[in-house]
């Protein structure tokens, strides 16, 4: 049955943590890293950029999966939600498609 469950609060807390943590870290670890690598033509900074960019692709792939209680809405969460609430399930599928589109765009 759908309704308010105590476990959803921790999932929402994780999503807030991810937003508060990953947005500044993405700026520091790959936006800024690429800028500095291009500016100084440093192979070490290019290597660090590609390392962190690779980890970003992995995190986006995990987001597309949507592991249960992981704080992201992906395929697993969307189909599990579809059992209780069709409208939220469809919204979850749309979010999953967005995660997949982002993952694809990062790889090309």
Tab-separated table of N, CA and C in Angstrom:
chain	number	residue	atom	x	y	z
A	1	UNK	N	0.844	-1.186	0.000
A	1	UNK	CA	0.000	0.000	0.000
A	1	UNK	C	0.882	1.239	0.000
A	2	UNK	N	0.433	2.247	-0.689
A	2	UNK	CA	1.217	3.478	-0.726
A	2	UNK	C	0.859	4.338	0.483
A	3	UNK	N	1.797	5.100	0.907
A	3	UNK	CA	1.609	5.955	2.063
A	3	UNK	C	2.956	6.404	2.576
A	4	UNK	N	2.937	7.087	3.672
A	4	UNK	CA	4.181	7.587	4.245
A	4	UNK	C	4.807	6.479	5.077
A	5	UNK	N	6.052	6.197	4.792
A	5	UNK	CA	6.788	5.165	5.494
A	5	UNK	C	8.062	5.802	6.045
A	6	UNK	N	8.484	5.359	7.207
A	6	UNK	CA	9.665	5.965	7.838
A	6	UNK	C	10.922	5.766	7.012
A	7	UNK	N	10.993	4.672	6.250
A	7	UNK	CA	12.216	4.427	5.476
A	7	UNK	C	12.373	5.425	4.329
A	8	UNK	N	11.290	6.036	3.869
A	8	UNK	CA	11.380	7.000	2.780
A	8	UNK	C	12.110	8.262	3.208
A	9	UNK	N	12.068	8.578	4.490
A	9	UNK	CA	12.793	9.746	4.989
A	9	UNK	C	14.289	9.593	4.829
A	10	UNK	N	14.803	8.392	5.077
A	10	UNK	CA	16.239	8.172	4.918
A	10	UNK	C	16.638	8.214	3.450
A	11	UNK	N	15.771	7.741	2.569
A	11	UNK	CA	16.057	7.801	1.132
A	11	UNK	C	16.080	9.253	0.669
A	12	UNK	N	15.123	10.048	1.150
A	12	UNK	CA	15.104	11.468	0.810
A	12	UNK	C	16.343	12.168	1.367
A	13	UNK	N	16.744	11.793	2.575
A	13	UNK	CA	17.964	12.353	3.161
A	13	UNK	C	19.193	12.019	2.332
A	14	UNK	N	19.259	10.788	1.825
A	14	UNK	CA	20.377	10.414	0.950
A	14	UNK	C	20.381	11.244	-0.321
A	15	UNK	N	19.203	11.475	-0.893
A	15	UNK	CA	19.155	12.267	-2.123
A	15	UNK	C	19.609	13.704	-1.869
A	16	UNK	N	19.244	14.255	-0.714
A	16	UNK	CA	19.721	15.595	-0.370
A	16	UNK	C	21.229	15.607	-0.143
A	17	UNK	N	21.736	14.564	0.505
A	17	UNK	CA	23.182	14.449	0.710
A	17	UNK	C	23.910	14.373	-0.623
A	18	UNK	N	23.387	13.561	-1.540
A	18	UNK	CA	24.015	13.441	-2.862
A	18	UNK	C	24.036	14.788	-3.581
A	19	UNK	N	22.925	15.504	-3.542
A	19	UNK	CA	22.861	16.800	-4.219
A	19	UNK	C	23.835	17.788	-3.582
A	20	UNK	N	23.874	17.810	-2.260
A	20	UNK	CA	24.759	18.746	-1.570
A	20	UNK	C	26.226	18.395	-1.683
A	21	UNK	N	26.519	17.124	-1.866
A	21	UNK	CA	27.904	16.673	-1.925
A	21	UNK	C	28.419	16.576	-3.363
A	22	UNK	N	27.635	15.985	-4.251
A	22	UNK	CA	28.137	15.696	-5.593
A	22	UNK	C	28.185	16.910	-6.508
A	23	UNK	N	27.315	17.882	-6.307
A	23	UNK	CA	27.360	19.070	-7.172
A	23	UNK	C	28.660	19.844	-6.970
A	24	UNK	N	29.042	20.186	-5.732
A	24	UNK	CA	30.335	20.874	-5.567
A	24	UNK	C	31.522	19.987	-5.937
A	25	UNK	N	31.436	18.691	-5.631
A	25	UNK	CA	32.548	17.804	-5.976
A	25	UNK	C	32.713	17.649	-7.478
A	26	UNK	N	31.610	17.638	-8.224
A	26	UNK	CA	31.741	17.541	-9.675
A	26	UNK	C	32.431	18.775	-10.235
A	27	UNK	N	32.132	19.933	-9.667
A	27	UNK	CA	32.814	21.148	-10.112
A	27	UNK	C	34.312	21.052	-9.823
A	28	UNK	N	34.663	20.627	-8.614
A	28	UNK	CA	36.077	20.584	-8.224
A	28	UNK	C	36.850	19.467	-8.913
A	29	UNK	N	36.211	18.316	-9.109
A	29	UNK	CA	36.968	17.163	-9.591
A	29	UNK	C	36.974	16.977	-11.094
A	30	UNK	N	36.011	17.535	-11.814
A	30	UNK	CA	36.179	17.401	-13.253
A	30	UNK	C	35.927	18.649	-14.051
A	31	UNK	N	35.027	19.518	-13.715
A	31	UNK	CA	34.917	20.776	-14.469
A	31	UNK	C	36.201	21.600	-14.311
A	32	UNK	N	36.555	21.829	-13.069
A	32	UNK	CA	37.743	22.641	-12.792
A	32	UNK	C	39.022	21.913	-13.197
A	33	UNK	N	39.031	20.597	-13.008
A	33	UNK	CA	40.206	19.799	-13.370
A	33	UNK	C	40.478	19.894	-14.874
A	34	UNK	N	39.434	19.815	-15.687
A	34	UNK	CA	39.618	19.921	-17.136
A	34	UNK	C	40.081	21.325	-17.513
A	35	UNK	N	39.500	22.341	-16.891
A	35	UNK	CA	39.918	23.719	-17.178
A	35	UNK	C	41.400	23.899	-16.877
A	36	UNK	N	41.843	23.438	-15.713
A	36	UNK	CA	43.249	23.581	-15.348
A	36	UNK	C	44.154	22.738	-16.243
A	37	UNK	N	43.691	21.569	-16.660
A	37	UNK	CA	44.492	20.728	-17.540
A	37	UNK	C	44.699	21.399	-18.901
A	38	UNK	N	43.636	22.000	-19.430
A	38	UNK	CA	43.752	22.681	-20.718
A	38	UNK	C	44.592	23.940	-20.586
A	39	UNK	N	44.393	24.647	-19.495
A	39	UNK	CA	45.119	25.910	-19.293
A	39	UNK	C	46.616	25.681	-19.137
A	40	UNK	N	47.009	24.662	-18.354
A	40	UNK	CA	48.431	24.439	-18.073
A	40	UNK	C	49.051	23.346	-18.936
A	41	UNK	N	48.218	22.635	-19.721
A	41	UNK	CA	48.677	21.529	-20.560
A	41	UNK	C	49.437	20.492	-19.719
A	42	UNK	N	48.850	20.130	-18.584
A	42	UNK	CA	49.472	19.213	-17.637
A	42	UNK	C	48.895	17.809	-17.818
A	43	UNK	N	49.769	16.841	-18.094
A	43	UNK	CA	49.301	15.473	-18.281
A	43	UNK	C	48.759	14.873	-16.988
A	44	UNK	N	49.290	15.295	-15.848
A	44	UNK	CA	48.793	14.810	-14.566
A	44	UNK	C	47.355	15.273	-14.335
A	45	UNK	N	47.067	16.508	-14.683
A	45	UNK	CA	45.701	17.012	-14.521
A	45	UNK	C	44.740	16.357	-15.499
A	46	UNK	N	45.208	16.034	-16.706
A	46	UNK	CA	44.372	15.281	-17.645
A	46	UNK	C	44.057	13.898	-17.085
A	47	UNK	N	45.070	13.249	-16.506
A	47	UNK	CA	44.867	11.924	-15.932
A	47	UNK	C	43.847	11.988	-14.796
A	48	UNK	N	43.969	12.983	-13.929
A	48	UNK	CA	43.020	13.134	-12.835
A	48	UNK	C	41.616	13.420	-13.353
A	49	UNK	N	41.525	14.253	-14.390
A	49	UNK	CA	40.224	14.531	-14.982
A	49	UNK	C	39.573	13.246	-15.484
A	50	UNK	N	40.306	12.438	-16.236
A	50	UNK	CA	39.720	11.216	-16.778
A	50	UNK	C	39.392	10.203	-15.682
A	51	UNK	N	40.164	10.181	-14.617
A	51	UNK	CA	39.855	9.306	-13.486
A	51	UNK	C	38.526	9.705	-12.857
A	52	UNK	N	38.368	10.991	-12.539
A	52	UNK	CA	37.137	11.444	-11.907
A	52	UNK	C	35.948	11.403	-12.869
A	53	UNK	N	36.197	11.655	-14.144
A	53	UNK	CA	35.134	11.566	-15.139
A	53	UNK	C	34.641	10.131	-15.255
A	54	UNK	N	35.562	9.186	-15.192
A	54	UNK	CA	35.181	7.775	-15.212
A	54	UNK	C	34.322	7.404	-14.015
A	55	UNK	N	34.698	7.909	-12.840
A	55	UNK	CA	33.883	7.650	-11.653
A	55	UNK	C	32.512	8.300	-11.781
A	56	UNK	N	32.434	9.431	-12.425
A	56	UNK	CA	31.145	10.086	-12.639
A	56	UNK	C	30.251	9.214	-13.518
A	57	UNK	N	30.820	8.602	-14.538
A	57	UNK	CA	30.047	7.703	-15.394
A	57	UNK	C	29.529	6.523	-14.583
A	58	UNK	N	30.346	5.979	-13.689
A	58	UNK	CA	29.918	4.863	-12.842
A	58	UNK	C	28.764	5.295	-11.936
A	59	UNK	N	28.872	6.468	-11.318
A	59	UNK	CA	27.815	6.963	-10.419
A	59	UNK	C	26.517	7.189	-11.190
A	60	UNK	N	26.610	7.719	-12.396
A	60	UNK	CA	25.408	7.932	-13.209
A	60	UNK	C	24.805	6.590	-13.611
A	61	UNK	N	25.647	5.605	-13.908
A	61	UNK	CA	25.139	4.265	-14.221
A	61	UNK	C	24.410	3.650	-13.042
A	62	UNK	N	24.936	3.828	-11.844
A	62	UNK	CA	24.256	3.339	-10.641
A	62	UNK	C	22.941	4.091	-10.444
A	63	UNK	N	22.945	5.379	-10.749
A	63	UNK	CA	21.705	6.151	-10.667
A	63	UNK	C	20.663	5.653	-11.650
A	64	UNK	N	21.088	5.245	-12.840
A	64	UNK	CA	20.152	4.713	-13.836
A	64	UNK	C	19.556	3.395	-13.368
A	65	UNK	N	20.336	2.598	-12.659
A	65	UNK	CA	19.796	1.353	-12.113
A	65	UNK	C	18.772	1.626	-11.022
A	66	UNK	N	19.058	2.589	-10.170
A	66	UNK	CA	18.130	2.944	-9.108
A	66	UNK	C	18.027	1.886	-8.036
A	67	UNK	N	19.166	1.517	-7.483
A	67	UNK	CA	19.205	0.474	-6.463
A	67	UNK	C	18.287	0.863	-5.311
A	68	UNK	N	17.526	-0.098	-4.827
A	68	UNK	CA	16.512	0.143	-3.806
A	68	UNK	C	17.104	0.820	-2.570
A	69	UNK	N	16.440	1.865	-2.105
A	69	UNK	CA	16.849	2.665	-0.944
A	69	UNK	C	18.212	3.316	-1.140
A	70	UNK	N	18.577	3.601	-2.373
A	70	UNK	CA	19.857	4.214	-2.651
A	70	UNK	C	19.808	5.722	-2.787
A	71	UNK	N	18.631	6.311	-2.758
A	71	UNK	CA	18.510	7.752	-2.842
A	71	UNK	C	18.352	8.287	-4.249
A	72	UNK	N	18.291	7.402	-5.247
A	72	UNK	CA	18.086	7.830	-6.628
A	72	UNK	C	16.920	7.046	-7.224
A	73	UNK	N	16.258	7.643	-8.196
A	73	UNK	CA	15.125	6.987	-8.848
A	73	UNK	C	15.593	6.451	-10.188
A	74	UNK	N	15.812	5.154	-10.267
A	74	UNK	CA	16.218	4.504	-11.506
A	74	UNK	C	15.218	3.424	-11.881
A	75	UNK	N	15.654	2.505	-12.733
A	75	UNK	CA	14.759	1.469	-13.256
A	75	UNK	C	14.198	0.568	-12.164
A	76	UNK	N	15.039	0.123	-11.251
A	76	UNK	CA	14.566	-0.782	-10.203
A	76	UNK	C	13.515	-0.089	-9.342
A	77	UNK	N	13.796	1.134	-8.933
A	77	UNK	CA	12.856	1.896	-8.111
A	77	UNK	C	11.569	2.189	-8.881
A	78	UNK	N	11.682	2.499	-10.164
A	78	UNK	CA	10.500	2.830	-10.972
A	78	UNK	C	9.565	1.638	-11.083
A	79	UNK	N	10.096	0.464	-11.375
A	79	UNK	CA	9.226	-0.699	-11.537
A	79	UNK	C	8.674	-1.178	-10.197
A	80	UNK	N	9.433	-0.990	-9.132
A	80	UNK	CA	8.930	-1.344	-7.807
A	80	UNK	C	7.806	-0.390	-7.403
A	81	UNK	N	7.937	0.888	-7.739
A	81	UNK	CA	6.908	1.876	-7.426
A	81	UNK	C	5.662	1.664	-8.283
A	82	UNK	N	5.837	1.142	-9.485
A	82	UNK	CA	4.728	0.910	-10.404
A	82	UNK	C	3.683	-0.029	-9.790
A	83	UNK	N	4.116	-0.912	-8.913
A	83	UNK	CA	3.180	-1.844	-8.275
A	83	UNK	C	2.189	-1.107	-7.371
A	84	UNK	N	2.656	-0.056	-6.694
A	84	UNK	CA	1.813	0.670	-5.740
A	84	UNK	C	1.104	1.868	-6.357
A	85	UNK	N	1.801	2.607	-7.203
A	85	UNK	CA	1.263	3.853	-7.724
A	85	UNK	C	1.713	4.013	-9.168
A	86	UNK	N	0.768	3.874	-10.088
A	86	UNK	CA	1.096	3.915	-11.520
A	86	UNK	C	1.672	5.268	-11.952
A	87	UNK	N	1.102	6.355	-11.436
A	87	UNK	CA	1.571	7.685	-11.839
A	87	UNK	C	3.013	7.916	-11.399
A	88	UNK	N	3.347	7.549	-10.164
A	88	UNK	CA	4.723	7.698	-9.700
A	88	UNK	C	5.656	6.746	-10.436
A	89	UNK	N	5.141	5.577	-10.812
A	89	UNK	CA	5.943	4.640	-11.588
A	89	UNK	C	6.309	5.196	-12.949
A	90	UNK	N	5.338	5.840	-13.592
A	90	UNK	CA	5.605	6.465	-14.902
A	90	UNK	C	6.608	7.603	-14.742
A	91	UNK	N	6.465	8.396	-13.679
A	91	UNK	CA	7.438	9.455	-13.414
A	91	UNK	C	8.825	8.856	-13.172
A	92	UNK	N	8.881	7.744	-12.462
A	92	UNK	CA	10.156	7.060	-12.243
A	92	UNK	C	10.781	6.564	-13.534
A	93	UNK	N	9.955	6.093	-14.453
A	93	UNK	CA	10.468	5.646	-15.752
A	93	UNK	C	11.024	6.827	-16.538
A	94	UNK	N	10.356	7.974	-16.467
A	94	UNK	CA	10.857	9.181	-17.146
A	94	UNK	C	12.211	9.586	-16.556
A	95	UNK	N	12.316	9.546	-15.223
A	95	UNK	CA	13.587	9.873	-14.568
A	95	UNK	C	14.667	8.850	-14.961
A	96	UNK	N	14.288	7.585	-15.052
A	96	UNK	CA	15.238	6.548	-15.457
A	96	UNK	C	15.747	6.780	-16.875
A	97	UNK	N	14.843	7.184	-17.758
A	97	UNK	CA	15.256	7.508	-19.124
A	97	UNK	C	16.227	8.689	-19.133
A	98	UNK	N	15.995	9.664	-18.259
A	98	UNK	CA	16.915	10.800	-18.174
A	98	UNK	C	18.288	10.359	-17.675
A	99	UNK	N	18.326	9.467	-16.662
A	99	UNK	CA	19.605	8.926	-16.187
A	99	UNK	C	20.326	8.192	-17.314
A	100	UNK	N	19.577	7.396	-18.082
A	100	UNK	CA	20.196	6.650	-19.190
A	100	UNK	C	20.702	7.605	-20.270
A	101	UNK	N	19.946	8.649	-20.573
A	101	UNK	CA	20.380	9.629	-21.570
A	101	UNK	C	21.647	10.339	-21.105
A	102	UNK	N	21.717	10.660	-19.807
A	102	UNK	CA	22.921	11.299	-19.294
A	102	UNK	C	24.105	10.346	-19.360
A	103	UNK	N	23.883	9.101	-18.996
A	103	UNK	CA	24.954	8.109	-19.045
A	103	UNK	C	25.456	7.926	-20.484
A	104	UNK	N	24.542	7.854	-21.421
A	104	UNK	CA	24.914	7.719	-22.838
A	104	UNK	C	25.689	8.947	-23.316
A	105	UNK	N	25.208	10.137	-22.940
A	105	UNK	CA	25.883	11.357	-23.400
A	105	UNK	C	27.278	11.495	-22.798
A	106	UNK	N	27.508	10.960	-21.606
A	106	UNK	CA	28.829	11.014	-21.011
A	106	UNK	C	29.800	10.063	-21.709
A	107	UNK	N	29.263	9.021	-22.295
A	107	UNK	CA	30.129	8.003	-22.919
A	107	UNK	C	30.492	8.330	-24.366
A	108	UNK	N	29.743	9.224	-25.008
A	108	UNK	CA	30.082	9.526	-26.404
A	108	UNK	C	30.917	10.768	-26.516
